Coordinates of C-alpha atoms in Angstrom, one line a residue:
M1 CA 58.2 -48.1 20.4
G2 CA 58.6 -46.8 17.0
C3 CA 59.3 -43.1 15.5
A4 CA 59.5 -39.9 17.3
H5 CA 56.0 -39.2 17.5
G6 CA 54.9 -43.0 18.0
K7 CA 55.8 -45.7 16.1
C8 CA 57.0 -44.3 13.0
C9 CA 57.8 -40.7 12.1
S10 CA 56.5 -39.6 9.1
R11 CA 42.2 -52.1 17.1
D12 CA 40.6 -53.8 18.8
S13 CA 39.4 -56.9 17.0
S14 CA 39.5 -60.9 17.4
T15 CA 38.7 -63.4 15.2
S16 CA 37.8 -66.7 16.5
D17 CA 35.6 -69.9 15.9
E18 CA 34.1 -68.9 19.3
D19 CA 34.6 -65.5 17.7
S20 CA 51.4 -68.8 41.1
G21 CA 54.4 -66.7 41.7
H22 CA 55.8 -63.6 43.9
H23 CA 52.2 -61.9 44.5
Q24 CA 52.3 -58.4 44.8
R25 CA 50.2 -56.4 46.9
G26 CA 48.3 -53.5 46.0
I27 CA 47.6 -54.8 42.5
R28 CA 43.9 -54.6 41.6
P29 CA 41.9 -54.9 38.3
Y30 CA 41.9 -52.1 35.9
K31 CA 39.3 -49.4 36.4
N32 CA 39.5 -47.5 33.4
K33 CA 36.7 -48.0 30.8
D34 CA 37.5 -45.9 28.3
G35 CA 38.4 -47.3 25.1
L36 CA 38.8 -50.8 26.8
T37 CA 37.8 -53.8 25.4
Q38 CA 38.7 -56.9 27.3
R39 CA 37.1 -60.6 26.6
S40 CA 35.8 -62.9 29.4
L41 CA 37.2 -65.8 30.2
E42 CA 37.6 -68.4 27.7
L43 CA 39.1 -71.8 27.6
V44 CA 39.8 -74.6 24.5
H45 CA 40.8 -78.3 25.0
V46 CA 43.7 -79.9 23.2
P47 CA 42.9 -83.6 23.3
S48 CA 46.3 -85.0 22.0
H49 CA 47.5 -84.3 25.1
N50 CA 44.9 -84.0 27.4
F51 CA 45.5 -80.2 29.0
T52 CA 43.3 -77.0 28.6
L53 CA 44.2 -73.5 27.4
Q54 CA 42.5 -71.2 29.7
Y55 CA 42.7 -67.4 28.3
S56 CA 41.8 -64.0 28.2
S57 CA 42.4 -60.8 26.6
L58 CA 42.5 -56.9 26.8
T59 CA 43.1 -54.0 24.8
Q60 CA 42.8 -50.4 25.6
N61 CA 43.4 -47.3 23.5
G62 CA 46.4 -44.8 24.3
Y63 CA 46.3 -41.4 25.6
Y64 CA 47.3 -39.0 23.2
P65 CA 46.8 -35.3 25.1
D66 CA 46.8 -33.7 21.7
T67 CA 44.7 -36.4 19.8
T68 CA 42.0 -37.2 22.3
D69 CA 40.0 -39.3 19.8
R70 CA 42.9 -41.3 17.9
E71 CA 42.0 -44.7 17.0
N72 CA 43.7 -47.7 18.8
Q73 CA 46.2 -49.4 16.5
D74 CA 46.5 -52.3 18.2
S75 CA 44.4 -55.4 17.3
F76 CA 44.6 -59.1 18.5
C77 CA 43.5 -62.4 17.2
I78 CA 42.5 -65.5 19.0
K79 CA 41.6 -68.3 16.9
T80 CA 40.9 -71.8 17.9
Q81 CA 40.8 -75.2 16.3
I82 CA 42.7 -74.0 13.1
Q83 CA 41.6 -75.9 10.0
G84 CA 39.1 -77.6 12.3
N85 CA 41.8 -79.2 14.2
P86 CA 40.9 -79.0 17.9
N87 CA 44.8 -79.0 18.5
V88 CA 45.8 -76.4 16.8
H89 CA 45.1 -72.8 18.0
F90 CA 46.5 -69.4 17.4
F91 CA 46.8 -66.3 19.2
G92 CA 48.3 -62.8 17.9
V93 CA 48.8 -59.6 19.2
F94 CA 49.6 -56.6 16.3
D95 CA 50.9 -53.0 16.9
G96 CA 49.9 -50.7 14.1
H97 CA 51.9 -47.5 13.3
G98 CA 52.2 -44.7 11.2
Q99 CA 48.8 -42.6 9.8
Y100 CA 47.1 -45.9 8.6
G101 CA 48.4 -48.0 11.2
A102 CA 44.8 -49.2 12.5
Q103 CA 44.0 -50.2 8.9
C104 CA 47.4 -52.2 8.6
S105 CA 47.1 -53.9 12.1
N106 CA 43.5 -55.0 11.0
F107 CA 44.2 -56.3 7.6
V108 CA 47.2 -58.2 8.7
K109 CA 45.4 -60.0 11.6
D110 CA 42.7 -61.0 9.7
K111 CA 45.1 -62.2 6.6
L112 CA 47.6 -63.7 8.6
V113 CA 45.2 -66.4 9.9
E114 CA 43.3 -67.0 7.3
I115 CA 46.4 -67.9 5.2
L116 CA 47.6 -70.0 7.8
S117 CA 44.1 -71.5 7.8
S118 CA 44.2 -72.3 4.2
D119 CA 47.5 -73.8 3.9
P120 CA 47.4 -77.6 3.4
T121 CA 51.0 -77.9 4.9
L122 CA 50.6 -76.4 8.3
L123 CA 50.6 -79.8 10.1
D124 CA 53.4 -81.2 8.2
D125 CA 55.6 -78.2 8.6
P126 CA 54.1 -75.5 10.7
L127 CA 57.7 -73.9 11.0
K128 CA 57.8 -73.4 7.0
A129 CA 54.1 -72.8 7.0
F130 CA 54.5 -69.7 9.4
S131 CA 57.3 -67.7 7.8
S132 CA 55.1 -68.3 4.5
A133 CA 52.1 -66.7 5.7
F134 CA 54.2 -63.7 7.1
L135 CA 55.7 -63.3 3.7
A136 CA 52.3 -63.8 1.7
T137 CA 50.5 -61.4 4.5
N138 CA 53.2 -58.8 3.7
S139 CA 52.5 -59.0 -0.3
E140 CA 48.9 -58.9 0.2
L141 CA 48.9 -55.8 2.1
R142 CA 51.2 -54.5 -0.1
D143 CA 48.9 -55.2 -3.2
S144 CA 45.8 -53.6 -1.1
E145 CA 44.0 -50.6 -1.3
I146 CA 46.2 -49.5 2.0
D147 CA 48.9 -47.1 2.0
D148 CA 51.7 -48.8 4.0
A149 CA 54.7 -46.5 2.4
L150 CA 54.8 -45.1 6.1
S151 CA 52.5 -47.7 7.9
G152 CA 52.5 -51.1 8.9
T153 CA 52.5 -53.2 12.2
T154 CA 54.5 -55.0 14.3
A155 CA 53.2 -59.0 14.9
I156 CA 53.9 -61.3 17.9
T157 CA 52.1 -64.9 16.9
V158 CA 51.7 -68.1 18.8
L159 CA 50.6 -71.0 17.3
V160 CA 49.7 -74.0 19.5
V161 CA 50.3 -77.5 17.9
G162 CA 49.5 -80.0 20.4
D163 CA 51.8 -79.9 22.8
T164 CA 54.7 -77.7 20.7
L165 CA 54.5 -74.0 20.9
Y166 CA 55.6 -72.0 17.6
V167 CA 56.2 -68.2 18.4
A168 CA 56.8 -66.0 15.0
N169 CA 57.5 -62.4 15.3
V170 CA 58.2 -59.4 13.6
G171 CA 58.9 -56.1 15.6
D172 CA 59.1 -54.8 19.3
S173 CA 56.1 -56.7 20.8
R174 CA 56.9 -59.6 22.8
A175 CA 55.9 -62.8 24.1
V176 CA 57.2 -64.8 27.3
I177 CA 56.4 -68.0 29.5
A178 CA 56.4 -68.5 33.0
V179 CA 58.5 -71.6 34.1
K180 CA 57.9 -73.1 37.5
D181 CA 61.2 -73.5 39.0
G182 CA 61.1 -74.5 42.7
D183 CA 59.0 -72.2 44.6
R184 CA 59.9 -69.5 42.0
I185 CA 58.2 -68.7 38.8
L186 CA 60.6 -67.4 36.0
A187 CA 60.1 -65.3 33.0
E188 CA 62.0 -66.9 29.9
D189 CA 61.2 -65.2 26.5
L190 CA 59.8 -66.6 23.5
S191 CA 60.9 -63.8 21.4
V192 CA 63.7 -61.3 21.2
D193 CA 63.1 -57.7 20.1
Q194 CA 63.8 -56.8 16.7
T195 CA 65.5 -53.4 16.8
P196 CA 68.8 -51.5 16.1
F197 CA 69.6 -52.0 19.7
R198 CA 70.7 -55.6 18.4
K199 CA 74.1 -55.8 16.9
D200 CA 72.6 -58.5 14.3
E201 CA 69.8 -56.4 13.3
Y202 CA 72.1 -53.1 13.3
D203 CA 74.4 -54.9 11.1
R204 CA 71.7 -56.1 8.5
V205 CA 70.1 -53.1 8.0
K206 CA 73.4 -51.0 7.6
L207 CA 73.9 -53.3 4.6
F208 CA 70.8 -51.7 3.1
G209 CA 72.4 -48.6 3.4
A210 CA 70.2 -47.6 6.7
R211 CA 71.3 -44.4 8.5
V212 CA 71.2 -45.5 12.3
L213 CA 70.6 -42.5 14.5
S214 CA 68.7 -41.1 18.0
V215 CA 66.5 -38.0 17.2
D216 CA 68.8 -36.3 19.2
Q217 CA 71.6 -36.9 16.9
V218 CA 69.5 -36.4 13.8
E219 CA 68.7 -33.1 15.1
G220 CA 72.2 -32.1 15.5
L221 CA 72.1 -32.5 19.8
K222 CA 74.3 -35.6 19.6
D223 CA 77.2 -36.7 18.0
P224 CA 76.1 -38.9 14.9
D225 CA 79.2 -40.8 14.5
I226 CA 78.8 -42.3 18.0
Q227 CA 77.1 -45.5 17.0
H228 CA 76.4 -47.0 20.3
W229 CA 73.3 -46.4 22.4
G230 CA 73.6 -48.6 25.5
D231 CA 71.0 -51.5 26.0
E232 CA 67.4 -51.1 25.2
E233 CA 66.3 -51.5 29.0
S234 CA 67.9 -48.8 30.3
H235 CA 68.5 -46.6 27.0
G236 CA 65.1 -44.2 28.0
G237 CA 63.2 -41.9 25.3
D238 CA 65.7 -41.8 22.4
P239 CA 66.4 -45.0 21.1
P240 CA 68.3 -45.6 18.0
R241 CA 65.9 -45.2 14.8
L242 CA 66.3 -46.0 11.0
W243 CA 66.9 -43.3 8.3
V244 CA 66.9 -43.4 4.8
P245 CA 70.4 -42.2 3.5
N246 CA 69.2 -38.4 2.6
G247 CA 66.0 -37.8 4.4
M248 CA 64.3 -37.5 7.8
Y249 CA 61.9 -40.7 7.5
P250 CA 60.5 -42.9 8.4
G251 CA 62.5 -43.1 11.7
T252 CA 61.3 -46.8 12.7
A253 CA 62.8 -47.6 16.1
F254 CA 62.2 -51.4 14.8
T255 CA 64.2 -53.2 12.4
R256 CA 61.0 -55.7 11.1
S257 CA 57.2 -55.4 10.4
V258 CA 54.8 -56.0 8.2
G259 CA 54.0 -53.2 5.7
D260 CA 56.4 -50.2 5.7
S261 CA 57.5 -50.2 2.1
T262 CA 59.5 -47.4 2.6
A263 CA 61.4 -48.8 5.3
E264 CA 61.7 -52.1 3.7
K265 CA 64.3 -50.1 1.1
I266 CA 66.6 -49.7 4.2
G267 CA 66.2 -53.3 5.4
V268 CA 62.8 -53.5 7.6
I269 CA 61.7 -56.6 6.5
A270 CA 58.4 -58.9 7.4
V271 CA 60.4 -62.2 7.7
P272 CA 59.8 -63.3 11.1
E273 CA 62.0 -65.0 13.5
I274 CA 60.4 -68.1 15.0
S275 CA 60.9 -69.8 18.3
I276 CA 59.7 -73.4 19.1
V277 CA 59.3 -74.5 22.8
R278 CA 57.7 -78.0 23.7
F279 CA 55.1 -77.8 26.7
T280 CA 56.2 -79.6 30.2
P281 CA 54.4 -79.3 33.3
S282 CA 56.6 -76.5 34.8
H283 CA 55.2 -74.1 31.9
L284 CA 52.3 -72.5 33.5
F285 CA 51.0 -69.9 31.1
F286 CA 52.2 -67.7 28.5
V287 CA 51.8 -63.8 27.7
V288 CA 51.5 -62.0 24.1
A289 CA 51.4 -58.3 24.3
S290 CA 52.0 -55.1 22.5
D291 CA 55.3 -52.9 23.7
G292 CA 52.7 -50.7 25.3
V293 CA 52.9 -53.4 28.2
F294 CA 56.8 -54.0 27.9
E295 CA 58.0 -50.6 27.4
F296 CA 58.4 -49.7 31.3
L297 CA 57.7 -53.5 32.8
S298 CA 59.9 -56.2 32.3
S299 CA 59.4 -59.8 31.3
Q300 CA 59.5 -61.0 34.7
T301 CA 57.6 -58.2 36.5
V302 CA 54.8 -58.9 34.0
V303 CA 54.9 -62.9 34.8
N304 CA 55.1 -62.0 38.6
M305 CA 51.8 -60.0 38.0
A306 CA 50.0 -62.6 36.0
A307 CA 50.9 -65.2 38.3
A308 CA 49.3 -63.4 41.3
Y309 CA 46.0 -64.1 39.5
K310 CA 43.9 -67.2 38.9
D311 CA 41.7 -65.7 36.3
P312 CA 43.9 -64.2 33.4
S313 CA 41.2 -61.5 33.0
D314 CA 42.1 -60.3 36.6
A315 CA 45.6 -60.3 35.5
C316 CA 44.9 -58.7 31.9
A317 CA 43.2 -55.8 33.7
A318 CA 46.0 -55.7 36.3
I319 CA 49.2 -55.3 33.9
A320 CA 47.2 -53.1 31.6
G321 CA 46.8 -50.5 34.5
D322 CA 50.0 -50.8 35.8
S323 CA 51.5 -50.2 32.4
Y324 CA 49.1 -47.1 31.8
K325 CA 50.2 -46.0 35.2
R326 CA 53.8 -46.3 34.4
W327 CA 53.7 -44.2 31.1
L328 CA 51.7 -41.5 32.7
E329 CA 54.3 -41.2 35.2
L330 CA 57.1 -41.2 32.8
E331 CA 55.7 -39.6 29.6
N332 CA 53.0 -37.2 28.9
R333 CA 51.3 -39.7 26.9
T334 CA 50.6 -43.7 26.6
D335 CA 50.7 -46.2 24.0
D336 CA 48.2 -48.5 23.2
I337 CA 47.8 -51.2 25.2
T338 CA 46.9 -55.0 24.4
I339 CA 47.7 -58.3 26.2
I340 CA 46.8 -62.2 26.0
I341 CA 47.4 -64.2 28.4
V342 CA 46.8 -68.2 28.2
Q343 CA 47.3 -70.2 31.1
I344 CA 48.3 -74.3 30.8
K345 CA 46.0 -76.4 32.9
G346 CA 46.0 -80.1 33.4
L347 CA 49.5 -80.9 31.6
S348 CA 50.8 -83.7 33.1
N349 CA 54.3 -86.0 32.7
Q350 CA 52.1 -88.5 31.1
S351 CA 51.5 -86.4 28.1
G352 CA 54.9 -87.4 26.5
V353 CA 56.4 -84.0 26.4
G354 CA 60.2 -83.2 26.3
T355 CA 62.4 -80.1 26.6
T356 CA 65.5 -81.0 24.7
D357 CA 66.6 -79.0 21.8
S358 CA 67.4 -82.1 19.8
E359 CA 63.4 -82.8 19.8
V360 CA 63.0 -79.3 17.4
H361 CA 63.5 -80.2 13.7
S362 CA 65.1 -77.2 12.4
R363 CA 68.4 -75.5 13.2
P364 CA 68.5 -73.1 16.4
C365 CA 70.3 -70.5 17.0
Q366 CA 70.2 -68.5 20.1
I367 CA 70.2 -64.7 19.9
G368 CA 69.5 -63.1 23.1
G369 CA 67.2 -62.6 25.5
S370 CA 66.4 -64.9 28.7
M371 CA 65.9 -67.9 27.1
N372 CA 66.9 -71.3 28.2
Q373 CA 68.1 -74.7 26.6
S374 CA 64.1 -75.7 26.2
T375 CA 63.9 -72.3 23.6
A376 CA 64.9 -72.5 20.1
I377 CA 65.0 -69.6 18.1
V378 CA 65.2 -69.9 14.5
P379 CA 66.0 -66.8 12.7
L380 CA 65.1 -66.7 8.9
L381 CA 67.0 -64.7 6.5
M382 CA 68.5 -62.7 9.7
H383 CA 71.4 -61.4 7.5
Q384 CA 69.5 -61.4 4.3
R385 CA 71.9 -58.7 1.7
P386 CA 70.1 -56.6 -0.4
L387 CA 69.8 -57.1 -4.1
E388 CA 71.7 -54.9 -6.2
S389 CA 68.0 -52.9 -7.4
D390 CA 67.7 -52.0 -4.0
M391 CA 70.9 -50.4 -3.9
G392 CA 70.2 -47.9 -6.6

């Protein structure tokens, strides 16, 4: 969730080389076809570890009663065989916001994978290449003809390199992986939403001079000196937002994004947090989705629903449909909804995979969420201080 009127106060697309848990009764594939784009079931083999990724995706325009022809600001990218390598595959969801959110979203989903694909260091140091690609993409957007002063996009991206998953995130979209644990299927978050609810992110943007207030606080309906808002899951529809010291903008409810040059002055950065997971046979599938999905559905609920379907196309449709329904039950509109589900097929113990943190060649730092020992998050520039020139 972004600003008081969407992502920030003031589409469907893909690029590709090819271009069971607790069953929930009554879930049916999504029937609303207005503004809906869904890809059919596709698969790609990962020969280095002899398993297959089977995937599908869906994006659905949000419903806004005052602007029924509003453009879908979400976009997604699925690109297999990065650099011609059959073991390297990319999945990403981009949630645009602001007047030019759709343009920002589509620019970033194209440019990010383009930069990754042309980076000769990608396979030698995926962590560094991923982080560099985000910063370079942000710079390219700034230099483009798109006005990103009050527009931008969040990005949740997954890079599969053999048996290892690299998840780079800026913003409040999410990736989650399903883990089989006995007769249960558990949801393990691969990213942590970057919002002012997080103390580390709150402290970081405050260093840049951001005011952090809910809309009710800004409008004088609640005490602005109260600087705690509970937790994100239970808070409701008036989250803390970021405002310039002497103005009523930009009102972003996230603390990282690509674009948003005005918000960048108060600490909204394009530096991703990157988590690393090594696949094991207990990993069943992963989900990459915009906050249109996760606004009213927990990670575990999404995993439960996805696990109820053999075909990820049906799972995408069911989750999108339930998300859409929840939005209309609790709000007078819906957000754009985008989801990718990737099933992991045929991975065996003979693949030589492991799960210990010592196998991740980076300094892990757990920063919250429902992550276990097999997931390491590397926060880059988590406590970056503003330059003196930014403070003026």
